[in-house]
Coordinates of C-alpha atoms and ligand atoms in Angstrom, one line a residue:
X1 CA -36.3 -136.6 -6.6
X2 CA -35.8 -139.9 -4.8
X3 CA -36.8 -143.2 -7.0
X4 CA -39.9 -144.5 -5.8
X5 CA -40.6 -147.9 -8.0
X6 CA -43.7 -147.7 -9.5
X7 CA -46.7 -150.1 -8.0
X8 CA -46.8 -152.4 -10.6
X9 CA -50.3 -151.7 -12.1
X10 CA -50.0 -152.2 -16.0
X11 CA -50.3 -148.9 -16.9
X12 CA -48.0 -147.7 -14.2
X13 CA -44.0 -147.1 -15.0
X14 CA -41.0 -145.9 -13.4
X15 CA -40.5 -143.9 -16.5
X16 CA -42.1 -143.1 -19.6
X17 CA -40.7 -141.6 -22.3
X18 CA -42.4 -139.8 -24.7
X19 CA -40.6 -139.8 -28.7
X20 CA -38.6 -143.0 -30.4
X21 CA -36.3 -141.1 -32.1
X22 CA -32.4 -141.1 -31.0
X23 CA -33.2 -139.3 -27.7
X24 CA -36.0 -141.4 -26.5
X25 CA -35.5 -144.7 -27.6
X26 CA -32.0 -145.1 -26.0
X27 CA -33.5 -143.0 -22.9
X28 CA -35.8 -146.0 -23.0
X29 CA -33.4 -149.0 -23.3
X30 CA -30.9 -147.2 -20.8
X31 CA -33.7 -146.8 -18.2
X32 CA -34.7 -151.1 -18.7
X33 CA -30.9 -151.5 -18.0
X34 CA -31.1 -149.6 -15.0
X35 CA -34.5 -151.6 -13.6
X36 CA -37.0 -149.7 -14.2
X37 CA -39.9 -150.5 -15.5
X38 CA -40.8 -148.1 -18.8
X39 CA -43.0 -147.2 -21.4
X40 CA -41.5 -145.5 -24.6
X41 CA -45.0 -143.8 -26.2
X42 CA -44.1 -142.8 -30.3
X43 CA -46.5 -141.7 -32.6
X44 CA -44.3 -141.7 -35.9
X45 CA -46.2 -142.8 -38.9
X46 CA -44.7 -142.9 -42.6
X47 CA -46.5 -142.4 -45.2
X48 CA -48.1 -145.3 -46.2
X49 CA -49.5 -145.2 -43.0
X50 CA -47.4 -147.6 -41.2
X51 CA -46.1 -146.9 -37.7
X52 CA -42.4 -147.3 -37.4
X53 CA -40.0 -146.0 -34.2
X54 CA -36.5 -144.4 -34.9
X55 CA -38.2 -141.0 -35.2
X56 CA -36.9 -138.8 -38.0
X57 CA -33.5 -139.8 -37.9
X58 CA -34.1 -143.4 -39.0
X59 CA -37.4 -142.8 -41.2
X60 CA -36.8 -139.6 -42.9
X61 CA -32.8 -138.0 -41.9
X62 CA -29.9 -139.7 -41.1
X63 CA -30.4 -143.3 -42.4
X64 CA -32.2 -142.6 -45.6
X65 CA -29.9 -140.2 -46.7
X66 CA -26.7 -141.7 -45.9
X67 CA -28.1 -144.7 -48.0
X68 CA -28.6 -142.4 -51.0
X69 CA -25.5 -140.8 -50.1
X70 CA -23.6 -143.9 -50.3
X71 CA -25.2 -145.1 -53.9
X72 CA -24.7 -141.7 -55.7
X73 CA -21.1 -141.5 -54.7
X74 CA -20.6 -145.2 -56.3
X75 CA -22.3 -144.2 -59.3
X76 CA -19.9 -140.4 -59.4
X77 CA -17.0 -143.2 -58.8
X78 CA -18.2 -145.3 -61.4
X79 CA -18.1 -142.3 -64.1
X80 CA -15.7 -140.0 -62.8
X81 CA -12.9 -142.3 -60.7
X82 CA -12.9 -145.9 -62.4
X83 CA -11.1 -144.9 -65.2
X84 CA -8.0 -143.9 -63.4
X85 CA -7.6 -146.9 -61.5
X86 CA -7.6 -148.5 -65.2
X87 CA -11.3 -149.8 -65.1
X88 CA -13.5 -149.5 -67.7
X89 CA -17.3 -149.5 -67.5
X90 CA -19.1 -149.0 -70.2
X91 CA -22.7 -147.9 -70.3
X92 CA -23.4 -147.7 -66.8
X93 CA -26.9 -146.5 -66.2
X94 CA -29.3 -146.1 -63.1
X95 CA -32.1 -147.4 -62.0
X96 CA -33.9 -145.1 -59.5
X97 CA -35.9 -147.4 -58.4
X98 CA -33.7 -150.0 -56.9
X99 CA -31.5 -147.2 -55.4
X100 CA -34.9 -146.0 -53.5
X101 CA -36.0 -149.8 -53.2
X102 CA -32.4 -150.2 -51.4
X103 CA -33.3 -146.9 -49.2
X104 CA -36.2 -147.6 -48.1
X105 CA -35.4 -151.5 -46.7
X106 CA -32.7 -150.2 -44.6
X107 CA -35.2 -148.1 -43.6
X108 CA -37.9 -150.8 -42.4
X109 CA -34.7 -153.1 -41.3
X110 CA -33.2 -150.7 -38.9
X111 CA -36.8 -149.2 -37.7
X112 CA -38.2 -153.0 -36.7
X113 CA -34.3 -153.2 -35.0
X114 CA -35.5 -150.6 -32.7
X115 CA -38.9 -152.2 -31.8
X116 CA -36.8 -155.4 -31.6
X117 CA -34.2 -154.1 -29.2
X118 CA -37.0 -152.2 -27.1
X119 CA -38.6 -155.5 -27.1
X120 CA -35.6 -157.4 -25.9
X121 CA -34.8 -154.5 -23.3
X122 CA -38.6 -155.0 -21.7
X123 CA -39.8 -151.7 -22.4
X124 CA -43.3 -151.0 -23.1
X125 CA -43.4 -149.8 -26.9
X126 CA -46.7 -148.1 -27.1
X127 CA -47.5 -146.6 -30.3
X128 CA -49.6 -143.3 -30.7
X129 CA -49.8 -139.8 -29.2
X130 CA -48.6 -139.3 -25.9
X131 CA -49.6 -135.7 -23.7
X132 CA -48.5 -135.0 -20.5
X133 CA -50.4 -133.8 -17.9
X134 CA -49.9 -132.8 -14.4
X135 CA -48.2 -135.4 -11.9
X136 CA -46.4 -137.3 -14.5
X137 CA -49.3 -138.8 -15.9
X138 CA -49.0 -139.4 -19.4
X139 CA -52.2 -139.4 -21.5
X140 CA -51.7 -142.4 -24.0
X141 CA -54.1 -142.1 -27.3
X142 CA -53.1 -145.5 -29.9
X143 CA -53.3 -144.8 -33.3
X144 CA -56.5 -146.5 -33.5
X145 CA -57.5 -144.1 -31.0
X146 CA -58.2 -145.8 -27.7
X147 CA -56.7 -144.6 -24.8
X148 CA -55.0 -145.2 -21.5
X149 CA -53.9 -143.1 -18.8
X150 CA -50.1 -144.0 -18.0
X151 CA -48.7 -143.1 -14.3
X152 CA -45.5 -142.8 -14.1
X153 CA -42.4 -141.9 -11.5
X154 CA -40.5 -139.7 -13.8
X155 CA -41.0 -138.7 -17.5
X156 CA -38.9 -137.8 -20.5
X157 CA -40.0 -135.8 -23.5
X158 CA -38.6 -136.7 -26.5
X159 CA -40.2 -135.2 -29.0
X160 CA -38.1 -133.7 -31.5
X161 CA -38.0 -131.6 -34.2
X162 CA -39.5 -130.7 -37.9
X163 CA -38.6 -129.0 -40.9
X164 CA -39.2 -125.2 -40.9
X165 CA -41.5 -124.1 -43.6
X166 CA -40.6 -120.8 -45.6
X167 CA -43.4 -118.2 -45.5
X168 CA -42.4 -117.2 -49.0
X169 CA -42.1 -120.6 -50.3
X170 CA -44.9 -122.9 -48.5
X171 CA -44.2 -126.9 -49.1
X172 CA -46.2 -128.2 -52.4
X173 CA -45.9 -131.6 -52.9
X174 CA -44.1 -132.9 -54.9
X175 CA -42.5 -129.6 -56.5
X176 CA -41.6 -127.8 -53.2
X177 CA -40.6 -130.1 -50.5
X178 CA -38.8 -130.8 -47.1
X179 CA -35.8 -133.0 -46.7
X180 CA -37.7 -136.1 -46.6
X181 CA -39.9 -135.2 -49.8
X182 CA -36.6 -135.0 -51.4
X183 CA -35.1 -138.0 -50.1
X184 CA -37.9 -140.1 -52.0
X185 CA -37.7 -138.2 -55.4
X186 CA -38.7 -141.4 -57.9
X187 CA -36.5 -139.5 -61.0
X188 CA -34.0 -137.5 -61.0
X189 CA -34.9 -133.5 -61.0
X190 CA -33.0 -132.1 -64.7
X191 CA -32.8 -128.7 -62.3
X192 CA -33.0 -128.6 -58.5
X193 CA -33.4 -125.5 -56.0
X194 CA -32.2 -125.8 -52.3
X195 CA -33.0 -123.1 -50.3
X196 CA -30.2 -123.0 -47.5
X197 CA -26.5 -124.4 -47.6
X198 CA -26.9 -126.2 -44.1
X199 CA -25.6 -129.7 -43.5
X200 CA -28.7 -131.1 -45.0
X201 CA -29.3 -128.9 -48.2
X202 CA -25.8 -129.9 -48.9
X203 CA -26.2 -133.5 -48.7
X204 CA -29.6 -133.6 -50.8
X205 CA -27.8 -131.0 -53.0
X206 CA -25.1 -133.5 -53.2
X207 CA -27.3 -137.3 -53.8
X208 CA -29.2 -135.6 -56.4
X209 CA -26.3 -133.3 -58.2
X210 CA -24.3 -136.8 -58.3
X211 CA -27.0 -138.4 -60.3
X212 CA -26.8 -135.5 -63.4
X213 CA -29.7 -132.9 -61.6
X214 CA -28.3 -129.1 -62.1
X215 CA -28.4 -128.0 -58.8
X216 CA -28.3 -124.2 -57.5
X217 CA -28.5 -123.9 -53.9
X218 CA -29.6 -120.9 -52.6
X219 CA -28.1 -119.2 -49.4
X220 CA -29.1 -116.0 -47.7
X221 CA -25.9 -115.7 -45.6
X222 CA -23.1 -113.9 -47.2
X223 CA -20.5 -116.8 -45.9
X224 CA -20.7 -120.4 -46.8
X225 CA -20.9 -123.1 -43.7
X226 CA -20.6 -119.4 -40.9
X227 CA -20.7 -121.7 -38.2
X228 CA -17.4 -124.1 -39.6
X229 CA -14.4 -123.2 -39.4
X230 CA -13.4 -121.0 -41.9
X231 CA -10.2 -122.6 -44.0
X232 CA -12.5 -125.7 -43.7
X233 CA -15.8 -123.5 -45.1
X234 CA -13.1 -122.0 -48.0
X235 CA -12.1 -125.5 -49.0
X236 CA -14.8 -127.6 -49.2
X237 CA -16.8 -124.5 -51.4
X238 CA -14.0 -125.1 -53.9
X239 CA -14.2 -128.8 -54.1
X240 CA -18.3 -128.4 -54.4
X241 CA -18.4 -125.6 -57.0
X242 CA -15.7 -128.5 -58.8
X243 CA -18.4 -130.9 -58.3
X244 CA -21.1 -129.1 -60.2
X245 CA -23.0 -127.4 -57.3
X246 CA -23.9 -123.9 -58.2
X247 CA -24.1 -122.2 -54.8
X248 CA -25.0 -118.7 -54.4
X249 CA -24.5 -117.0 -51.5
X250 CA -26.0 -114.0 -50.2
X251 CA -29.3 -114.9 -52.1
X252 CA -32.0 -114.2 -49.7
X253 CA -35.6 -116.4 -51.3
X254 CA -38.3 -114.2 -51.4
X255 CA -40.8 -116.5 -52.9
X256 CA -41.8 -119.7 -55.1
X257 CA -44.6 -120.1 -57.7
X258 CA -45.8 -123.0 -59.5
X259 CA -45.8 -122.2 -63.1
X260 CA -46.3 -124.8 -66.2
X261 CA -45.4 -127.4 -64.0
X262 CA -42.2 -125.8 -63.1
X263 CA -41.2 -123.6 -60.1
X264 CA -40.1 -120.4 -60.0
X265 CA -38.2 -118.9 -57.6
X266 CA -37.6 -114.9 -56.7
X267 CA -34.7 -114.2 -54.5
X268 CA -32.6 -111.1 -53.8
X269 CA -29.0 -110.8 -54.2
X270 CA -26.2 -107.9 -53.6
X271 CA -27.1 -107.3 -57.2
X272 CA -31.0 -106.7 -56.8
X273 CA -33.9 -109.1 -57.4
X274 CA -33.7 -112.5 -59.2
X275 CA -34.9 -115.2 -60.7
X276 CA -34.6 -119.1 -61.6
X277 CA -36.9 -121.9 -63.0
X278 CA -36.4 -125.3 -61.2
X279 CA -38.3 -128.5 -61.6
X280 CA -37.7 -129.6 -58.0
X281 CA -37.6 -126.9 -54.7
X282 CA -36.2 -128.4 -51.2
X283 CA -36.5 -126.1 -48.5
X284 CA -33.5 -126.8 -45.9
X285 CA -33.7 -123.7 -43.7
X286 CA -33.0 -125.5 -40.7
X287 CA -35.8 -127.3 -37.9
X288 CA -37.6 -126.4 -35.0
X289 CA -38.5 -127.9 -32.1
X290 CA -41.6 -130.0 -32.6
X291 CA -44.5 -130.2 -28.9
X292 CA -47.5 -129.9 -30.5
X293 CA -50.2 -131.5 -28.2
X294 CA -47.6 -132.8 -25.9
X295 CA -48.1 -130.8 -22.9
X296 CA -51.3 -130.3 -20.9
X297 CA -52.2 -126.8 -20.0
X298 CA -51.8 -128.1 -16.2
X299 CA -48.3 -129.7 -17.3
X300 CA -46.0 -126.7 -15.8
X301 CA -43.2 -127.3 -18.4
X302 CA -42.2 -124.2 -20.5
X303 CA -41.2 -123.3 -24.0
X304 CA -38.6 -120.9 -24.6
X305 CA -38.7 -118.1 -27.4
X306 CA -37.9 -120.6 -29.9
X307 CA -40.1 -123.2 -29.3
X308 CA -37.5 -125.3 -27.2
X309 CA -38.7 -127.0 -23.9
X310 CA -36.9 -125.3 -20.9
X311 CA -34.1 -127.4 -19.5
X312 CA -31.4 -126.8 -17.0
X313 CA -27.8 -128.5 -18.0
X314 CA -28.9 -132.1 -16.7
X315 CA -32.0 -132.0 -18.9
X316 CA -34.1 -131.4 -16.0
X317 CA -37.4 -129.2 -16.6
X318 CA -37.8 -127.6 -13.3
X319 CA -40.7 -129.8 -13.2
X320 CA -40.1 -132.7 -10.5
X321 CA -39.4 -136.1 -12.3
X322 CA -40.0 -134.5 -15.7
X323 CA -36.7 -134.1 -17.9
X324 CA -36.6 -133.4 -21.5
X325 CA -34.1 -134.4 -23.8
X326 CA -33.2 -134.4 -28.1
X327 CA -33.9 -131.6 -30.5
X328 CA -36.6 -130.3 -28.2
X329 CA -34.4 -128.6 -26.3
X330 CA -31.0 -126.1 -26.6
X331 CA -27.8 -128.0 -28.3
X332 CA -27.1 -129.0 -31.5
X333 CA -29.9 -130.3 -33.4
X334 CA -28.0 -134.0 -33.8
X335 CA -28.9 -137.6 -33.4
X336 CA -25.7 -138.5 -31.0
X337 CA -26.3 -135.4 -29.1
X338 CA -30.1 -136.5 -28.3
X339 CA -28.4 -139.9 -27.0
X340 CA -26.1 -139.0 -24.7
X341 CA -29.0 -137.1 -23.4
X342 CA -31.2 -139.8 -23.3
X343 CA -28.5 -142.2 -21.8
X344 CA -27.5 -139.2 -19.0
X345 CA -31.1 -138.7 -17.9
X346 CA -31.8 -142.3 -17.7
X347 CA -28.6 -142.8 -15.1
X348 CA -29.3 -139.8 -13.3
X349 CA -33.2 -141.2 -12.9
X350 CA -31.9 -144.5 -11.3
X351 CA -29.4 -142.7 -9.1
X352 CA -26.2 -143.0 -11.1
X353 CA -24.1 -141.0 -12.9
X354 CA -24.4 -138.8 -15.6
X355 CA -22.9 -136.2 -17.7
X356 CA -23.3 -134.6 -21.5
X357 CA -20.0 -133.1 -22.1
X358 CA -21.4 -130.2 -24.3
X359 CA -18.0 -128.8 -25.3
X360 CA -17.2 -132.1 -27.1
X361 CA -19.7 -133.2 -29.7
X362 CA -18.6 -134.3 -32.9
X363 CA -20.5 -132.6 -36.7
X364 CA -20.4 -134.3 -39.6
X365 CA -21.3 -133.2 -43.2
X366 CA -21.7 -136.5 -45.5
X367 CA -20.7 -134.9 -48.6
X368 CA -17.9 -135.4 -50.8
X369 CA -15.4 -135.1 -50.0
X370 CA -16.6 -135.9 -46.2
X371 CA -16.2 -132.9 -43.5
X372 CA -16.2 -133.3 -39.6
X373 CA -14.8 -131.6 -36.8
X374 CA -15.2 -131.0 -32.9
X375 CA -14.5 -128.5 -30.7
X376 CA -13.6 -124.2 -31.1
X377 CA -12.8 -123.7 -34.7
X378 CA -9.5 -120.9 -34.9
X379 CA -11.8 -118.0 -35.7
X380 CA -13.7 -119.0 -32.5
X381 CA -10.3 -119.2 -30.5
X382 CA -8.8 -116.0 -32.0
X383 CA -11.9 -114.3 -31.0
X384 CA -10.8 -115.9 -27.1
X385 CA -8.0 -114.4 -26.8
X386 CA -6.4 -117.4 -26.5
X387 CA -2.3 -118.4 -28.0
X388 CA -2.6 -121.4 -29.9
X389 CA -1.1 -122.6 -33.1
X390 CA -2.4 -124.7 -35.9
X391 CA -0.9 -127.7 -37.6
X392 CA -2.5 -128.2 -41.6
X393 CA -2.0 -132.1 -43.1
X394 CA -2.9 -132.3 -46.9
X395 CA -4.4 -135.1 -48.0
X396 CA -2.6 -135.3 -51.0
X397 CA 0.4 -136.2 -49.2
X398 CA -1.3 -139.4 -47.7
X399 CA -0.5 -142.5 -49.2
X400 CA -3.7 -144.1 -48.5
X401 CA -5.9 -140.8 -49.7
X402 CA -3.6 -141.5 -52.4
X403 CA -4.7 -145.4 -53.1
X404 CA -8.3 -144.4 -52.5
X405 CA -8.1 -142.1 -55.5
X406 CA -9.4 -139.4 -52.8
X407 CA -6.4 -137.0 -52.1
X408 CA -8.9 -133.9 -51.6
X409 CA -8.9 -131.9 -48.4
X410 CA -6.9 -131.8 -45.4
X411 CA -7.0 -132.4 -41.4
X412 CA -6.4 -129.3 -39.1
X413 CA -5.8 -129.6 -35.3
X414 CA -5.8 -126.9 -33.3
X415 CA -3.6 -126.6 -30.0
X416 CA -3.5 -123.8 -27.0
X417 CA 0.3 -122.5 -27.4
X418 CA 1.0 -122.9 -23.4
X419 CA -0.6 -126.1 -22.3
X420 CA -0.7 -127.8 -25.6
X421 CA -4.6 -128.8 -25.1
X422 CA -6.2 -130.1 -28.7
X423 CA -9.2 -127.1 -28.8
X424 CA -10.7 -128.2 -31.8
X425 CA -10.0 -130.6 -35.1
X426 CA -11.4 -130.0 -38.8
X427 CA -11.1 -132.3 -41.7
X428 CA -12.2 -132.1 -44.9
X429 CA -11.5 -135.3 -46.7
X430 CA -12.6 -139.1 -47.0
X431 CA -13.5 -140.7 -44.1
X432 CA -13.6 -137.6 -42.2
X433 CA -16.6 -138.9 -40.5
X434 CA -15.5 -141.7 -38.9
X435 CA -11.5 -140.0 -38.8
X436 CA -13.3 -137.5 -36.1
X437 CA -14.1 -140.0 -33.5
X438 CA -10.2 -139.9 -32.4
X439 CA -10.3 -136.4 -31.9
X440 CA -13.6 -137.1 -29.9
X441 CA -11.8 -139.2 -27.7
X442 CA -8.4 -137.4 -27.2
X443 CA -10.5 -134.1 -26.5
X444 CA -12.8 -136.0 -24.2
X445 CA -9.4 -137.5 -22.3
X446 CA -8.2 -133.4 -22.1
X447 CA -5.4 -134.7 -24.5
X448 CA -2.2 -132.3 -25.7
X449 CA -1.4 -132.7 -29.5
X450 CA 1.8 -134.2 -28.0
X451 CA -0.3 -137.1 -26.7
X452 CA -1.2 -137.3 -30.2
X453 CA 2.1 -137.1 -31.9
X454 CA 3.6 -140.0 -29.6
X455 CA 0.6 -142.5 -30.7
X456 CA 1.0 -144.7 -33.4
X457 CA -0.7 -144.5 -36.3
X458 CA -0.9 -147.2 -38.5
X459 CA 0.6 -147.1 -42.4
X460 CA -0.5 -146.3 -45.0
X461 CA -4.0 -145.2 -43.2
X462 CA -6.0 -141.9 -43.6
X463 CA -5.7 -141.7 -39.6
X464 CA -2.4 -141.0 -40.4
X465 CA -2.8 -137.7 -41.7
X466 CA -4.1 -136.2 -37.4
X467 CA -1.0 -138.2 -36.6
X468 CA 0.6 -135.6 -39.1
X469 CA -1.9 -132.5 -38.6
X470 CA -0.6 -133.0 -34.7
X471 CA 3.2 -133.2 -35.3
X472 CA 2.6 -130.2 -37.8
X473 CA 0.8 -128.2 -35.2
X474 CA 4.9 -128.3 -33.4
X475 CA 6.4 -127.8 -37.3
X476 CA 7.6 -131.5 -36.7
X477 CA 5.8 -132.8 -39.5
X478 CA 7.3 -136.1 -40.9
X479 CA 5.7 -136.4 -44.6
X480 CA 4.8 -133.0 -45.3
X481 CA 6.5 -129.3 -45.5
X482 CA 6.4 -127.7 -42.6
X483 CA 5.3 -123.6 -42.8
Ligands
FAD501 P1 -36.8 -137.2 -33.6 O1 -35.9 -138.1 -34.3 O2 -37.5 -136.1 -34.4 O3 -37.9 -138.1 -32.9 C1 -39.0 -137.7 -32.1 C2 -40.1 -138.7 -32.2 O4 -41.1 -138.4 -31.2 C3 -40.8 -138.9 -33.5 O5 -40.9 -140.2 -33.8 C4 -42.1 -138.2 -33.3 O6 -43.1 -138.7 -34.1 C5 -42.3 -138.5 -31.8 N1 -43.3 -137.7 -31.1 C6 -43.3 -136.3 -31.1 N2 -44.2 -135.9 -30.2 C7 -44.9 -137.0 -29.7 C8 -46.0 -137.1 -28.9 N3 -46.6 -136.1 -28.3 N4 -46.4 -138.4 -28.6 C9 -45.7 -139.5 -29.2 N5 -44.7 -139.3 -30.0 C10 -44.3 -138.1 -30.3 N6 -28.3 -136.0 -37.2 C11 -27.1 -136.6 -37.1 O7 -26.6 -136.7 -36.0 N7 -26.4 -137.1 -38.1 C12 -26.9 -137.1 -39.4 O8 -26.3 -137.6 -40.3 C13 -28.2 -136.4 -39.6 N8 -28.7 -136.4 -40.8 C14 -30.0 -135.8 -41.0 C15 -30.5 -135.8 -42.3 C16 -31.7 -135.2 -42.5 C17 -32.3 -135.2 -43.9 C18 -32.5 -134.7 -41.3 C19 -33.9 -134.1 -41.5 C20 -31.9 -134.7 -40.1 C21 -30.7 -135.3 -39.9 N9 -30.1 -135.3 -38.6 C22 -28.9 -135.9 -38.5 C23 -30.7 -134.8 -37.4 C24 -31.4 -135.9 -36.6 O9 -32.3 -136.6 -37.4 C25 -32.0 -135.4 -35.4 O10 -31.1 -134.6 -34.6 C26 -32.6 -136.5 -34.5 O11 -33.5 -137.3 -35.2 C27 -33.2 -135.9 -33.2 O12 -33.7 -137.0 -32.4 P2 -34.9 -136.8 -31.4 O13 -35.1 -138.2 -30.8 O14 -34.7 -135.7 -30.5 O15 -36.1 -136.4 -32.3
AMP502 P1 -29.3 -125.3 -41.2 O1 -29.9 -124.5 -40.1 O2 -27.9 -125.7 -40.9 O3 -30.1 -126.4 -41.7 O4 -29.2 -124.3 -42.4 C1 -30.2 -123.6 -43.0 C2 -29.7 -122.5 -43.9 O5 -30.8 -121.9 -44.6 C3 -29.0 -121.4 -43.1 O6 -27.7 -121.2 -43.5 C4 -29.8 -120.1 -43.4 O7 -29.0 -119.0 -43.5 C5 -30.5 -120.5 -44.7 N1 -31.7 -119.7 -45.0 C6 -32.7 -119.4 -44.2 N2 -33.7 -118.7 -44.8 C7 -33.3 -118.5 -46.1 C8 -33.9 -117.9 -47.2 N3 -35.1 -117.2 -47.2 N4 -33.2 -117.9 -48.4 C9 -32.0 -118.5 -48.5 N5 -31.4 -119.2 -47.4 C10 -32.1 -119.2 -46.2

């Protein structure tokens, strides 16, 4: 639709985009950049009843649980490592508390940085409900419940996602929670259930396991991380089950009870029906798309089977000027995957380019040790058809890894036999988080392993080790065997 510049009139905007979270805000921001005049409309509220933007990655998912993340690991380092590296600390306790105290102020700091960099950008932040209705007007209703109508040129649904609630297990604060209940646990559960071994019951699994809790986590599929790769999925199960994590697979949850102030939990195995008593319950079955009053009947947008707003490739609705964008829609339910979303949308609405390259979007599991990969994973690409060959780097043969007392895991690149193209990278191993983004980039640049192999790596780093996976992946491995 061409770009008509909106008339001025305060509560008329070239765009408004409805959701602060990772889609939306940067939607916003890139949208300023561009010109335009915008609105970003969030209705996020924590619960002490203070409104905050970020959306559930900076209140309740990514940022407070990499923060907990990072303190149990010290604390694991501090009892399981320090003593090899000739350090001794006696008596080292924690304080709860301060760990949560520490949370929840990078919290506030990084929500008010959003305000502050909407702010700065000129966007309208407007906080409270937003609906749409038809013609791109956007019915505006503040949290203390006045409203506005906002007109607007093009809008962008933002929305999100929330936790899916088991049927059999319905949330009961504060015994049976969601992700965020369990990211503000004020002691340390002696026994914790997770229901699901997804990215996210494996990272609350892991902060509170760290800190002494006997966690079982409790997975209805028969294999562990299906949708990994599986030498990746094989490896890190070993190096969690080291690390105290009972997980069961094939244990489908069939209900939760409340029962002297404990919970009990029924699930069925290949062995029959079962049982266990935990203090604590996380439900982590995965999210849904979240549009509850967001559009008006008259607003044309659809919802697919699942909930998910209807988009074509470019985020586009199939209403004119209304795009949607984030874990509302089809993808990969992951903060940088919203963004690039946001950023795309907001270039294509001022006439520029823009482009999601689906094919190349990196996941990362925050665990210990770390796992990340991007691209086909080699049961995807044997079940292609396609001739490719695999070169495996240990971690134990990296002097760095080494140093860092963290020699677990390994990095796996993944090459077509003929043209050499990289068609996917897996690690497993410290770092392997930020190790990832090089992979991003060579992948994104249509890079052959060769590329890869001829670009030097500095030494003694952990990037080293792709350097090696690559070379391996032609059985021209310097520092380890070659098979
Ligand atoms: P959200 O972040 O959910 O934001 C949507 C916003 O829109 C919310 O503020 C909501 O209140 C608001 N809203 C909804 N409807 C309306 C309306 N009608 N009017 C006004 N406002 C509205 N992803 C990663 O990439 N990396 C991670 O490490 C990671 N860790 C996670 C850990 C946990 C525990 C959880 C739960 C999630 C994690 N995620 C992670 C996923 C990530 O949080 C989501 O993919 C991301 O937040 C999606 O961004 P979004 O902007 O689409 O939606
Ligand atoms: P994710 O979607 O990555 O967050 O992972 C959620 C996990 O929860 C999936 O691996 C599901 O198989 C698992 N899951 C869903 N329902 C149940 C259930 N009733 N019992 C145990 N695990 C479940």
């Amino acid at each position: 639709m061409k770009n008509e510049k909106s008339g001025g009139g305060a509560d008329s905007f070239d765009v408004v985009v409805i959701g602060g979270g990772p889609a939306g805000y940067p939607a916003a921001i890139r949208a300023a950049q561009n010109k335009l005049r915008v609105a970003c409309v969030d209705e996020w509220k924590n619960r002490d009843g203070s409104a905050a933007f970020g959306g559930t990655c900076l209140n309740a998912g990514c940022i407070p649980s990499k923060a907990l993340l990072e303190s149990t690991e010290l604390y694991h380092r501090v009892h399981e490592e320090f003593a090899a590296h000739g350090i001794k600390v006696g008596g080292a306790t924690l304080d709860v508390a301060q760990m949560q105290k520490r949370k929840n102020g990078i919290v506030r700091g990084m929500t008010q940085g959003i305000l502050a960099l909407l702010k700065a950008a000129g966007v309208t932040a407007l906080q409270g409900h937003g609906t749409l209705r038809a013609g791109r007007r956007v019915e505006f209703t503040a949290h203390d419940g006045t409203r506005r109508e906002l007109s607007a040129q093009h809008v962008v649904l933002a929305s999100g996602s929330v936790p899916i609630e088991l049927r059999s297990a319905p949330f009961k604060a504060p015994h049976i929670v969601d992700s965020w209940g369990a990211l503000d646990f004020e002691t340390v559960p002696k026994r914790l259930g997770v229901i699901g071994a997804g990215v996210i019951g494996l990272e609350l699994g892991s902060v509170w396991g760290r800190l002494g809790a006997e966690v079982v986590v409790l997975e209805a599929l028969p294999d562990f991380l299906a949708f990994a790769d599986q030498q990746l999925a094989r490896e890190a199960l070993k190096h969690f089950k080291k690390l105290g994590l009972d997980i069961r697979l094939g244990a489908k949850v069939t209900g939760a009870a409340l029962a002297r102030g404990a919970v009990e939990v029924s699930y069925e195995d290949a062995k029959g029906a079962q049982r266990i008593a935990v203090d604590r319950l996380v439900v982590a079955i995965g999210r849904r798309p979240y549009s509850q009053d967001l559009l008006g009947a008259d607003s044309g947008v659809t919802l697919d089977e699942r909930g998910f707003i209807r988009v074509d490739e470019a985020c586009r609705t199939g209403v004119e000027g209304v795009w949607a964008i984030g874990d509302c829609v089809r993808g990969p339910m992951l903060a940088h995957k919203g963004k690039e979303e946001g950023v795309m949308v907001a270039d294509l609405i001022a006439g520029r380019f823009g482009e999601v390259n689906y094919k190349v979007i990196p996941s990362v599991i925050y665990t210990a040790p770390e796992i990340a990969w991007v691209g086909l994973t080699e049961e995807q690409i044997k079940a292609s058809g396609r001739d490719y060959k695999s070169g495996v780097f240990p971690f134990l043969a990296s002097g760095r890894a080494r140093a860092l007392e963290q020699a677990a895991g390994f990095a796996k690149i993944l090459a077509a036999q003929g043209d050499d193209e990289i068609l996917g990278v897996h690690i497993i191993g410290p770092m392997a988080g930020e190790l990832i983004a090089e992979a991003v980039l060579a992948m994104e640049y249509s890079a052959s392993s060769e590329d890869l192999q001829r670009t030097i790596h500095a030494h003694p780093t952990l990037a080293e080790a792709l350097h090696e996976a690559a070379l391996a992946a032609d059985k021209r491995s310097i520092d380890s065997i070659n098979r």
